[in-house]
Coordinates of C-alpha atoms in Angstrom, one line a residue:
Chain A
M142 CA -84.1 -13.6 66.2
N143 CA -84.9 -15.6 63.2
F144 CA -85.2 -12.5 61.1
L145 CA -81.8 -11.3 62.3
L146 CA -80.2 -14.7 61.5
K147 CA -81.6 -14.6 58.0
R148 CA -80.3 -11.1 57.5
M149 CA -76.9 -12.1 58.7
K150 CA -76.8 -15.2 56.5
K151 CA -77.8 -13.1 53.5
I152 CA -75.0 -10.6 53.8
E153 CA -72.4 -13.3 54.7
P154 CA -71.1 -13.9 51.1
L155 CA -70.1 -10.3 50.9
F156 CA -67.6 -10.9 53.6
E157 CA -66.3 -14.2 52.3
K158 CA -63.1 -14.5 50.2
G159 CA -63.8 -12.6 47.0
G160 CA -66.7 -10.7 48.4
R161 CA -66.9 -7.0 48.3
F162 CA -66.1 -6.5 52.0
E163 CA -63.5 -9.3 52.2
K164 CA -61.2 -7.1 54.3
L165 CA -63.9 -6.6 56.9
H166 CA -64.4 -10.4 57.4
S167 CA -63.3 -10.3 61.0
V168 CA -65.8 -7.6 61.8
Y169 CA -68.6 -9.6 60.4
D170 CA -67.3 -12.7 62.2
G171 CA -67.1 -10.8 65.4
F172 CA -70.7 -9.7 65.2
A173 CA -72.1 -13.0 64.0
T174 CA -70.5 -15.0 66.8
F175 CA -71.5 -12.4 69.3
L176 CA -75.1 -12.8 68.3
F177 CA -75.3 -16.5 67.7
V178 CA -73.6 -19.7 68.8
P179 CA -71.2 -20.6 65.9
D180 CA -72.8 -23.3 63.7
K181 CA -69.4 -24.7 62.5
V182 CA -69.4 -28.5 62.4
T183 CA -66.2 -30.4 62.5
T184 CA -66.0 -32.8 59.5
R185 CA -63.2 -35.1 60.5
G186 CA -62.1 -36.7 63.7
A187 CA -63.6 -36.3 67.2
H188 CA -63.5 -32.9 68.7
I189 CA -64.8 -32.0 72.1
R190 CA -66.4 -28.6 72.0
D191 CA -67.5 -26.7 75.1
H192 CA -70.1 -24.0 75.1
M193 CA -68.0 -22.3 77.8
D194 CA -65.9 -20.5 75.1
M195 CA -64.2 -17.2 75.6
K196 CA -67.4 -15.2 75.0
R197 CA -69.3 -17.0 77.7
T198 CA -66.3 -16.7 80.1
M199 CA -66.1 -13.0 79.5
T200 CA -69.9 -12.7 80.0
V201 CA -69.6 -14.3 83.3
V202 CA -66.9 -11.9 84.4
I203 CA -69.0 -9.0 83.3
L204 CA -71.9 -10.4 85.3
A205 CA -69.7 -10.8 88.3
L206 CA -68.6 -7.1 88.0
M207 CA -72.2 -5.9 88.1
P208 CA -72.6 -5.8 91.9
A209 CA -69.4 -3.7 92.2
L210 CA -70.6 -1.5 89.3
L211 CA -74.0 -0.9 90.8
F212 CA -72.7 -0.2 94.3
G213 CA -70.0 2.0 92.9
S214 CA -72.6 4.1 91.1
Y215 CA -74.5 4.5 94.3
N216 CA -71.3 5.3 96.3
I217 CA -70.3 8.0 93.8
G218 CA -73.6 9.8 94.5
L219 CA -73.3 9.2 98.3
Q220 CA -69.7 10.6 98.5
H221 CA -70.8 13.5 96.4
T222 CA -73.7 14.4 98.8
R223 CA -71.3 14.1 101.8
A224 CA -68.7 16.3 100.3
F225 CA -71.2 19.0 99.2
G226 CA -73.4 18.8 102.2
I227 CA -76.5 17.6 100.3
V228 CA -79.0 16.0 102.7
D229 CA -82.2 15.5 100.7
W230 CA -81.2 13.0 98.0
T231 CA -82.9 9.7 97.9
L232 CA -81.0 6.5 97.3
I233 CA -82.2 6.4 93.6
Q234 CA -81.1 9.9 93.1
M235 CA -77.6 9.1 94.4
F236 CA -77.4 6.0 92.2
W237 CA -78.6 7.8 89.1
F238 CA -76.1 10.6 89.7
G239 CA -73.2 8.2 90.1
F240 CA -74.3 6.1 87.1
L241 CA -74.4 9.1 84.8
K242 CA -71.0 10.1 86.0
L243 CA -69.6 6.6 85.4
L244 CA -71.3 6.1 82.0
P245 CA -68.9 8.4 80.0
L246 CA -65.9 6.5 81.4
I247 CA -67.3 3.2 80.3
I248 CA -68.3 4.5 76.8
V249 CA -64.8 6.0 76.2
S250 CA -63.1 3.0 77.5
Y251 CA -65.0 0.7 75.2
M252 CA -64.9 2.9 72.1
V253 CA -61.1 3.4 72.2
G254 CA -60.3 -0.1 73.2
L255 CA -62.6 -1.9 70.9
G256 CA -61.7 0.5 68.1
I257 CA -58.0 -0.5 68.4
E258 CA -59.0 -4.2 68.7
F259 CA -61.0 -4.0 65.5
V260 CA -58.2 -2.3 63.6
A261 CA -55.6 -4.7 64.9
A262 CA -57.8 -7.7 64.0
Q263 CA -58.2 -6.4 60.4
I264 CA -54.5 -5.9 60.0
R265 CA -53.7 -9.4 61.3
G266 CA -56.6 -11.0 59.5
H267 CA -57.6 -12.6 62.9
E268 CA -61.0 -12.9 64.4
I269 CA -61.9 -10.1 66.7
N270 CA -61.1 -11.2 70.3
E271 CA -63.5 -10.8 73.1
G272 CA -60.6 -10.1 75.5
Y273 CA -61.4 -6.4 75.6
L274 CA -65.0 -6.9 76.9
V275 CA -63.8 -7.4 80.4
T276 CA -60.8 -5.0 80.3
G277 CA -63.1 -2.3 79.0
M278 CA -65.4 -2.7 82.0
L279 CA -62.5 -3.1 84.5
I280 CA -60.8 0.2 83.5
P281 CA -63.6 2.6 84.4
L282 CA -64.1 0.8 87.7
I283 CA -60.5 1.4 88.8
M284 CA -60.2 5.0 87.7
P285 CA -60.9 8.1 89.8
I286 CA -64.4 9.3 88.9
D287 CA -63.2 12.8 87.9
V288 CA -60.5 11.7 85.5
P289 CA -60.6 13.7 82.2
L290 CA -61.9 11.6 79.4
W291 CA -59.0 12.3 77.0
M292 CA -56.6 11.0 79.7
L293 CA -58.6 7.9 80.0
A294 CA -58.6 7.5 76.2
V295 CA -54.8 7.9 76.1
S296 CA -54.2 5.4 78.8
V297 CA -56.6 2.9 77.3
A298 CA -54.8 3.3 73.9
F299 CA -51.5 2.8 75.6
A300 CA -52.6 -0.3 77.5
V301 CA -54.2 -1.9 74.4
I302 CA -51.4 -1.2 72.0
I303 CA -48.2 -1.4 74.2
G304 CA -49.6 -3.7 76.8
K305 CA -51.4 -6.1 74.5
E306 CA -51.3 -5.8 70.7
I307 CA -47.5 -5.7 70.3
F308 CA -47.2 -8.9 72.2
G309 CA -49.7 -10.5 69.8
G310 CA -53.1 -9.6 71.1
T311 CA -55.5 -11.2 73.6
G312 CA -53.9 -14.2 75.3
M313 CA -50.3 -13.2 74.6
N314 CA -50.0 -10.2 76.9
I315 CA -47.6 -10.3 79.8
L316 CA -49.3 -7.6 81.9
N317 CA -52.9 -7.2 82.8
P318 CA -54.2 -4.6 80.3
A319 CA -56.6 -2.9 82.8
L320 CA -53.8 -2.4 85.3
T321 CA -51.4 -1.3 82.6
A322 CA -53.9 1.5 81.8
R323 CA -54.2 2.5 85.4
A324 CA -50.4 2.4 85.9
F325 CA -49.9 4.5 82.8
L326 CA -52.3 7.1 84.1
F327 CA -50.8 6.9 87.6
F328 CA -47.3 7.8 86.3
S329 CA -48.4 10.1 83.6
Y330 CA -50.8 12.4 85.4
P331 CA -50.2 11.8 89.1
G332 CA -52.2 14.9 89.9
W333 CA -55.4 13.2 88.8
M334 CA -54.6 9.9 90.4
T335 CA -53.6 10.7 94.0
G336 CA -54.5 13.1 96.7
D337 CA -57.6 13.8 98.7
K338 CA -59.7 15.3 96.0
V339 CA -59.7 12.9 93.1
W340 CA -61.8 10.2 94.6
I341 CA -65.0 12.2 95.0
E342 CA -67.0 13.6 92.1
G343 CA -66.8 17.4 91.8
L344 CA -64.0 18.1 94.2
M345 CA -61.3 18.5 91.5
S346 CA -63.2 21.3 89.8
G347 CA -63.6 23.2 93.1
G348 CA -66.5 23.3 95.4
G349 CA -67.4 21.1 98.3
L350 CA -67.8 21.9 102.0
D351 CA -65.0 23.9 103.7
G352 CA -62.6 21.6 105.5
F353 CA -64.0 18.5 104.0
S354 CA -61.3 15.9 103.5
G355 CA -61.8 13.2 100.9
E356 CA -58.9 11.0 101.7
T357 CA -59.3 7.3 101.2
P358 CA -58.7 5.1 104.3
L359 CA -55.4 4.1 102.8
A360 CA -54.2 7.7 102.7
L361 CA -55.4 8.2 106.3
A362 CA -53.6 5.1 107.4
K363 CA -50.4 6.3 105.6
M364 CA -50.5 9.6 107.5
D365 CA -51.1 7.9 110.8
G366 CA -54.6 9.3 110.8
F367 CA -55.9 6.1 112.3
D368 CA -58.4 7.8 114.6
Q369 CA -60.1 9.3 111.5
M370 CA -60.3 6.1 109.6
P371 CA -63.8 4.8 108.9
S372 CA -64.9 1.7 110.8
A373 CA -64.2 -1.8 109.5
M374 CA -67.9 -2.3 108.8
E375 CA -68.0 0.9 106.7
M376 CA -64.9 -0.2 104.7
F377 CA -66.4 -3.6 104.2
I378 CA -69.7 -2.2 102.9
G379 CA -67.8 0.3 100.9
T380 CA -69.3 3.7 101.8
I381 CA -65.8 5.3 101.6
P382 CA -64.0 7.5 99.0
G383 CA -62.3 5.5 96.3
S384 CA -62.6 4.5 92.7
A385 CA -66.0 3.2 91.6
G386 CA -65.4 -0.6 91.7
E387 CA -63.0 -1.0 94.5
T388 CA -64.6 0.4 97.6
S389 CA -67.2 -2.3 98.4
T390 CA -65.7 -5.5 99.6
A391 CA -69.2 -6.9 100.0
A392 CA -70.2 -6.3 96.4
I393 CA -66.9 -7.7 95.2
L394 CA -67.4 -10.8 97.3
I395 CA -70.7 -11.4 95.5
G396 CA -68.8 -11.2 92.2
A397 CA -66.1 -13.6 93.6
F398 CA -68.9 -16.0 94.5
I399 CA -70.2 -15.9 90.9
L400 CA -66.7 -16.4 89.5
L401 CA -65.9 -19.3 91.8
L402 CA -69.3 -21.0 91.3
T403 CA -68.8 -21.0 87.5
G404 CA -65.2 -21.9 87.8
V405 CA -64.1 -18.9 85.8
G406 CA -61.9 -17.3 88.5
S407 CA -59.1 -19.3 90.1
W408 CA -59.8 -20.0 93.8
R409 CA -56.1 -20.8 94.3
I410 CA -55.0 -17.3 93.5
M411 CA -57.8 -15.6 95.5
L412 CA -57.1 -17.8 98.5
S413 CA -53.3 -17.6 98.4
M414 CA -53.3 -13.9 97.8
T415 CA -55.7 -13.2 100.8
L416 CA -53.6 -15.5 103.0
G417 CA -50.4 -13.8 101.8
A418 CA -51.7 -10.4 102.7
L419 CA -53.2 -11.5 106.0
G420 CA -50.0 -13.3 106.9
M421 CA -47.8 -10.4 106.1
G422 CA -50.1 -8.1 108.0
L423 CA -49.9 -10.4 111.1
L424 CA -46.2 -10.6 110.8
L425 CA -45.9 -6.8 110.7
N426 CA -48.3 -6.6 113.7
A427 CA -45.9 -8.9 115.6
T428 CA -42.7 -7.2 114.6
G429 CA -43.7 -3.6 114.6
G430 CA -41.6 -0.9 112.8
N431 CA -43.7 2.2 112.2
E432 CA -47.1 3.0 113.5
Y433 CA -48.7 1.7 110.3
T434 CA -47.6 -1.8 111.1
Q435 CA -49.8 -1.8 114.2
M436 CA -53.0 -1.5 112.1
P437 CA -55.1 -4.7 112.4
A438 CA -54.0 -7.1 109.6
Y439 CA -57.5 -7.8 108.3
Y440 CA -57.9 -4.0 107.5
H441 CA -55.6 -4.7 104.5
L442 CA -58.2 -7.0 103.0
I443 CA -61.0 -4.4 103.1
M444 CA -59.1 -1.2 102.4
G445 CA -58.2 0.1 99.0
G446 CA -58.1 -2.0 95.9
F447 CA -57.1 -5.2 97.5
A448 CA -60.4 -7.1 97.2
F449 CA -61.0 -5.9 93.6
G450 CA -57.5 -6.7 92.6
T451 CA -57.5 -10.1 94.1
V452 CA -60.8 -11.2 92.6
F453 CA -60.7 -9.5 89.2
M454 CA -57.1 -8.6 88.4
A455 CA -54.8 -11.2 89.8
T456 CA -57.0 -14.0 88.5
D457 CA -56.7 -12.8 84.9
P458 CA -56.1 -16.2 83.2
V459 CA -53.6 -14.7 80.7
S460 CA -51.2 -12.8 82.9
A461 CA -51.4 -15.0 86.0
A462 CA -49.4 -18.1 86.6
Q463 CA -50.7 -21.1 84.7
T464 CA -49.7 -24.1 86.8
N465 CA -51.6 -24.9 89.9
T466 CA -48.6 -24.8 92.2
G467 CA -47.5 -21.7 90.4
K468 CA -50.8 -20.0 91.2
Y469 CA -50.3 -20.5 95.0
I470 CA -46.9 -19.0 94.8
Y471 CA -48.0 -16.2 92.5
G472 CA -51.0 -15.3 94.7
A473 CA -49.1 -15.5 98.0
L474 CA -46.3 -13.3 96.8
A475 CA -48.7 -10.8 95.3
G476 CA -50.6 -10.6 98.7
I477 CA -47.3 -10.1 100.6
L478 CA -46.1 -7.4 98.2
V479 CA -49.4 -5.5 98.5
V480 CA -48.9 -5.1 102.2
I481 CA -45.2 -4.4 102.0
I482 CA -45.7 -1.6 99.4
R483 CA -48.6 -0.1 101.4
V484 CA -46.7 -0.1 104.7
F485 CA -43.2 0.7 103.7
N486 CA -43.2 2.7 100.6
P487 CA -43.7 6.4 101.4
A488 CA -44.6 7.4 97.9
Y489 CA -47.6 5.2 97.2
P490 CA -50.5 4.7 99.6
E491 CA -51.8 1.8 97.5
G492 CA -49.8 -1.3 96.6
T493 CA -52.3 -3.6 94.9
M494 CA -51.7 -2.4 91.3
L495 CA -48.0 -2.5 91.5
A496 CA -47.9 -5.8 93.3
I497 CA -50.1 -7.5 90.8
L498 CA -48.2 -6.0 87.8
L499 CA -44.9 -7.1 89.3
M500 CA -46.2 -10.6 89.8
N501 CA -47.5 -10.6 86.3
V502 CA -43.9 -10.2 85.1
F503 CA -42.7 -13.0 87.3
A504 CA -45.6 -15.4 86.5
P505 CA -43.7 -17.1 83.5
L506 CA -40.6 -17.5 85.7
I507 CA -42.7 -19.2 88.4
D508 CA -44.3 -21.5 85.8
H509 CA -41.0 -22.3 84.3
Y510 CA -39.6 -23.6 87.7
V511 CA -42.8 -25.4 88.6
V512 CA -42.9 -27.2 85.3
N513 CA -39.2 -28.1 85.5
A514 CA -39.6 -29.3 89.1
N515 CA -42.4 -31.6 87.9
I516 CA -40.2 -32.9 85.1
R517 CA -37.3 -33.7 87.5
R518 CA -39.6 -35.4 89.9
R519 CA -41.1 -37.6 87.3
L520 CA -37.6 -38.4 85.8
K521 CA -36.4 -39.5 89.2
R522 CA -39.4 -41.8 89.5
V523 CA -38.6 -43.4 86.1
Q524 CA -35.0 -43.8 87.0
R525 CA -35.9 -45.5 90.3
A526 CA -38.3 -48.0 88.7
Chain B
M83 CA 3.1 -0.3 48.8
E84 CA 3.1 -0.5 45.0
N85 CA -0.4 -1.8 44.2
V86 CA -2.3 0.4 46.5
E87 CA -5.3 1.7 44.6
K88 CA -6.0 5.3 45.5
E89 CA -9.7 5.5 46.3
P90 CA -11.4 8.8 46.1
L91 CA -12.2 10.4 49.5
F92 CA -15.9 9.9 49.2
S93 CA -16.2 6.8 47.0
A94 CA -19.4 4.8 47.1
K95 CA -17.9 2.4 49.6
Y96 CA -16.9 5.2 51.9
K97 CA -20.2 6.9 51.7
K98 CA -21.8 3.6 52.8
L99 CA -19.7 3.8 56.0
I100 CA -21.6 6.9 56.9
T101 CA -25.1 6.1 55.6
N102 CA -25.3 2.5 56.8
P103 CA -25.2 3.3 60.6
L104 CA -28.0 5.8 60.0
G105 CA -30.4 3.2 58.9
L106 CA -30.0 -0.5 58.4
D107 CA -26.9 -0.8 60.7
N108 CA -28.0 1.6 63.3
P109 CA -26.0 1.2 66.6
I110 CA -29.0 1.7 68.8
T111 CA -32.0 0.2 66.9
V112 CA -30.2 -2.6 65.1
Q113 CA -27.1 -3.5 67.1
V114 CA -28.9 -2.4 70.4
L115 CA -25.8 -0.8 71.8
G116 CA -25.5 2.4 73.9
I117 CA -29.0 2.0 75.3
C118 CA -28.2 3.2 78.8
S119 CA -27.1 6.7 77.8
A120 CA -30.1 6.8 75.3
L121 CA -32.4 6.4 78.3
A122 CA -30.5 8.9 80.5
V123 CA -29.9 12.0 78.4
T124 CA -33.1 12.1 76.2
V125 CA -35.4 13.9 78.6
K126 CA -34.7 17.2 76.8
M127 CA -33.5 17.8 73.3
K128 CA -30.6 20.1 74.1
P129 CA -28.6 17.7 76.2
A130 CA -29.4 15.0 73.7
I131 CA -27.9 16.9 70.8
V132 CA -24.8 17.9 72.8
M133 CA -24.4 14.2 73.8
A134 CA -24.8 13.1 70.2
I135 CA -22.1 15.5 69.1
S136 CA -19.8 14.6 71.9
V137 CA -20.1 10.9 71.2
T138 CA -19.6 11.5 67.5
V139 CA -16.5 13.4 68.1
V140 CA -15.1 10.8 70.5
V141 CA -15.9 7.8 68.2
A142 CA -14.6 9.5 65.1
L143 CA -11.3 10.7 66.6
S144 CA -10.6 7.5 68.7
N145 CA -11.4 5.4 65.6
M146 CA -8.9 7.4 63.6
I147 CA -6.2 7.5 66.2
I148 CA -6.5 3.7 66.9
A149 CA -6.4 3.1 63.1
F150 CA -3.1 5.0 62.9
M151 CA -1.6 3.0 65.8
R152 CA -3.2 -0.3 65.1
K153 CA -0.1 -2.0 63.7
A154 CA 1.9 -0.9 66.7
I155 CA -0.5 -2.1 69.4
P156 CA 0.4 -5.5 70.9
G157 CA -2.8 -7.7 70.6
R158 CA -2.8 -8.6 74.3
I159 CA -3.0 -5.1 75.7
R160 CA -5.1 -3.5 72.9
I161 CA -8.1 -2.9 75.1
I162 CA -6.1 -0.9 77.6
V163 CA -4.5 1.2 74.8
Q164 CA -8.0 1.8 73.3
L165 CA -9.3 2.8 76.7
V166 CA -6.5 5.3 77.2
V167 CA -7.2 6.9 73.8
I168 CA -11.0 7.1 74.6
A169 CA -10.5 8.4 78.1
A170 CA -8.2 11.1 76.9
L171 CA -10.7 12.2 74.3
V172 CA -13.6 12.1 76.7
I173 CA -11.7 14.2 79.2
I174 CA -11.0 16.8 76.5
V175 CA -14.7 16.8 75.5
D176 CA -15.8 17.1 79.1
Q177 CA -13.4 20.0 79.8
F178 CA -14.6 21.7 76.6
L179 CA -18.2 21.4 77.6
K180 CA -17.5 22.7 81.1
A181 CA -15.7 25.7 79.5
F182 CA -18.2 26.6 76.8
A183 CA -21.6 25.0 77.7
F184 CA -21.6 24.8 81.4
D185 CA -25.4 24.5 81.8
V186 CA -25.7 21.6 79.4
S187 CA -22.6 20.0 81.0
K188 CA -24.3 20.1 84.4
Q189 CA -27.4 18.5 83.0
L190 CA -25.4 15.7 81.4
S191 CA -23.5 15.4 84.6
V192 CA -21.9 12.0 84.9
F193 CA -23.0 10.8 81.4
V194 CA -20.2 12.7 79.6
G195 CA -17.6 10.8 81.7
L196 CA -19.5 7.6 81.0
I197 CA -19.0 8.0 77.3
I198 CA -15.9 5.9 78.0
T199 CA -18.0 2.9 78.8
N200 CA -20.4 3.4 75.8
C201 CA -20.4 0.1 74.1
I202 CA -20.6 1.7 70.7
I203 CA -17.1 3.2 70.9
M204 CA -15.4 0.1 72.1
G205 CA -17.4 -1.9 69.6
R206 CA -16.3 0.3 66.6
L207 CA -12.7 0.3 67.7
E208 CA -12.6 -3.5 68.0
A209 CA -14.7 -4.2 64.9
F210 CA -13.6 -1.6 62.5
A211 CA -10.6 0.6 63.5
M212 CA -8.3 -2.3 64.4
S213 CA -8.5 -3.6 60.8
N214 CA -9.0 -0.5 58.6
D215 CA -7.1 2.6 57.5
P216 CA -7.5 5.9 59.4
W217 CA -9.7 7.6 56.8
P218 CA -12.4 5.0 56.6
S219 CA -12.2 4.5 60.3
F220 CA -12.9 8.2 60.8
L221 CA -15.9 8.0 58.5
D222 CA -17.1 4.9 60.3
G223 CA -16.9 6.8 63.5
I224 CA -18.8 9.8 62.1
G225 CA -21.5 7.5 60.7
N226 CA -22.0 5.5 63.9
G227 CA -21.9 8.7 66.1
A228 CA -24.5 10.2 63.8
G229 CA -26.6 7.0 63.8
Y230 CA -26.6 7.1 67.6
G231 CA -27.3 10.8 67.6
L232 CA -30.2 10.5 65.2
I233 CA -32.0 8.1 67.5
L234 CA -31.2 10.2 70.6
I235 CA -32.6 13.3 68.9
I236 CA -35.8 11.5 67.8
V237 CA -36.4 10.0 71.2
S238 CA -35.6 13.3 73.0
F239 CA -37.9 15.1 70.6
F240 CA -40.9 13.0 71.6
R241 CA -40.0 12.9 75.3
E242 CA -39.6 16.7 75.5
F243 CA -42.6 17.4 73.3
L244 CA -45.0 15.1 75.2
G245 CA -43.3 15.2 78.6
S246 CA -42.5 18.9 79.0
G247 CA -44.6 20.4 76.2
S248 CA -41.7 22.1 74.5
I249 CA -39.2 21.7 71.6
M250 CA -35.6 22.8 72.3
G251 CA -36.9 24.6 75.3
Y252 CA -39.5 26.6 73.4
P253 CA -42.9 26.1 75.1
V254 CA -44.9 24.9 72.1
M255 CA -47.9 23.6 74.0
E256 CA -48.2 26.8 76.0
K257 CA -48.0 29.0 72.9
L258 CA -50.7 26.8 71.3
G259 CA -52.8 27.4 74.4
L260 CA -53.6 23.8 74.8
Y261 CA -53.3 24.0 78.6
N262 CA -56.4 26.1 78.6
F263 CA -58.3 23.2 77.1
G264 CA -57.3 20.9 80.0
Y265 CA -54.3 19.4 78.3
E266 CA -51.5 18.3 80.7
D267 CA -48.0 17.1 80.1
N268 CA -47.4 13.4 80.3
G269 CA -45.2 12.9 83.4
F270 CA -44.5 9.3 82.3
M271 CA -42.6 10.5 79.3
I272 CA -39.9 12.0 81.6
L273 CA -39.3 8.7 83.4
P274 CA -36.8 6.3 81.9
P275 CA -39.2 3.5 81.0
M276 CA -40.8 5.7 78.3
A277 CA -37.4 6.2 76.7
L278 CA -37.1 2.5 76.4
I279 CA -40.7 2.2 75.0
T280 CA -40.0 5.0 72.5
V281 CA -36.8 3.3 71.3
G282 CA -38.8 0.1 71.1
L283 CA -41.4 1.8 68.9
I284 CA -38.7 3.2 66.6
I285 CA -37.3 -0.3 66.3
W286 CA -40.8 -1.6 65.6
V287 CA -41.4 0.9 62.8
Q288 CA -37.9 0.3 61.3
R289 CA -38.2 -3.4 61.3
S290 CA -41.7 -3.5 59.8
R291 CA -40.5 -1.3 57.0
N292 CA -37.3 -3.3 56.3
K293 CA -37.8 -7.0 55.5
S294 CA -34.0 -7.5 55.7
L295 CA -34.1 -6.8 59.5
Q296 CA -36.7 -9.4 60.2
E297 CA -35.6 -12.8 61.4
T298 CA -36.7 -15.7 59.2
K299 CA -38.4 -18.3 61.3

């Protein structure tokens, strides 16, 4: 490490003002701070510095994503063997198969996204932001495994440029960039995002057992195929068709535990969103309507992308509500919306993505009223005194 | 009427009436008027072009007619008078399209009738025709119609090219054989939000190239 530090220090003047690579200063800065803790010392006044800067925060989220990623890899292999009637694969084989399928998605996502981030940082003369580290990992985990790589690249470019950079880059975006990428793909190429073939590797290009159906539990529920739905335990463990990261509620819960333990994720949003969905589900159980409403309410929590969205998407510190009261409102409404879209919208079997994006849009409004209410409350107190 | 200076028909001042709305005073990208129809009719290029011509005709003629009558119109009922003129012209355009371009007329459906409510037309009548002579008013109408049409055609070009893989109905992508390589048309381009985003991108490019359009902080 010492050797590396010396090398970095040696080439630093090249990137300072007046140096040969002055224009690439943010690239240098990005790599230097990625490798080492910045050695900047404040010269005047007292400043409190926390080692829990953005890089560390992002690293924790990446760590929390690992269980879902690892299980997702295994599940891709498992679903593939089921669809193609392969019986003699070992666990390692399934995992390796899935991991190799997932790897290109991750590489493309990072290459396109980070490329745009680097260029944008050079144009603005800003430091390179770490914001994309997490987004770049989230995107492959919420995509169908068979999605063509160029489509993934287009949707990542759209999400980073339209969803983030034009608003001013990391920290300024209204919408969650990962969900923006997914929404773009969903509306642009619906053939690759919905249906009973996209969620299992290899089915889109033909093949698979005759009569094999790869619907997700959500799609089955939508078509009143309740009797064919996997058991609650299976959905909780995650051995069901779906995008890589979202199927296993158990693996996501491990990630949630890491996020909560380190204080990176907001427990208020996770709790209120879960309660919102559960409450809405129970309400529908009580009122009835169509057959779908009679499905046990807790199924909503373990089906589809709800768990993944709640833990990793809705808690995005940028696009979620900022005030504590606002977080409860934001989370609860998101949870309620998920169930409403799932049950009542005939077009979309899944509602998590749209519910969270919609609440992203409303988050500033919620904050505005929470802050104003607080100001009014305190004004009243002053006037009374 | 003695000191009226005869200006040439296409003096520099008059030329500006046409060129300004094409660029720095564009009705869509700068004044942000007429957005609704820009979203609705830009899925394909053909209807967009027909719509652009229709609006240009209506703006130019209604501008001219109102400029002729402007001194006779009582101020309090001027909006109604303007609407009557616009409505009459729109009906003529609508009937004309139905007679000579029925297919396009069907695609444009209600939006030809809705030219009446296009903010650009009322805006030009109020802002320009009510206080200028017929000839400059006519030129102003042509300019604003063309500025509106220009954006419509740019937006519809991208939406048709990326959304349907064709230009003016000619299947470019298919002829290039891109579908064989796994290319697919972008369904999102056909939906209205993408028109809004495309208009936004045009505004972005225009503003970043023209300092005069950027607000000073």
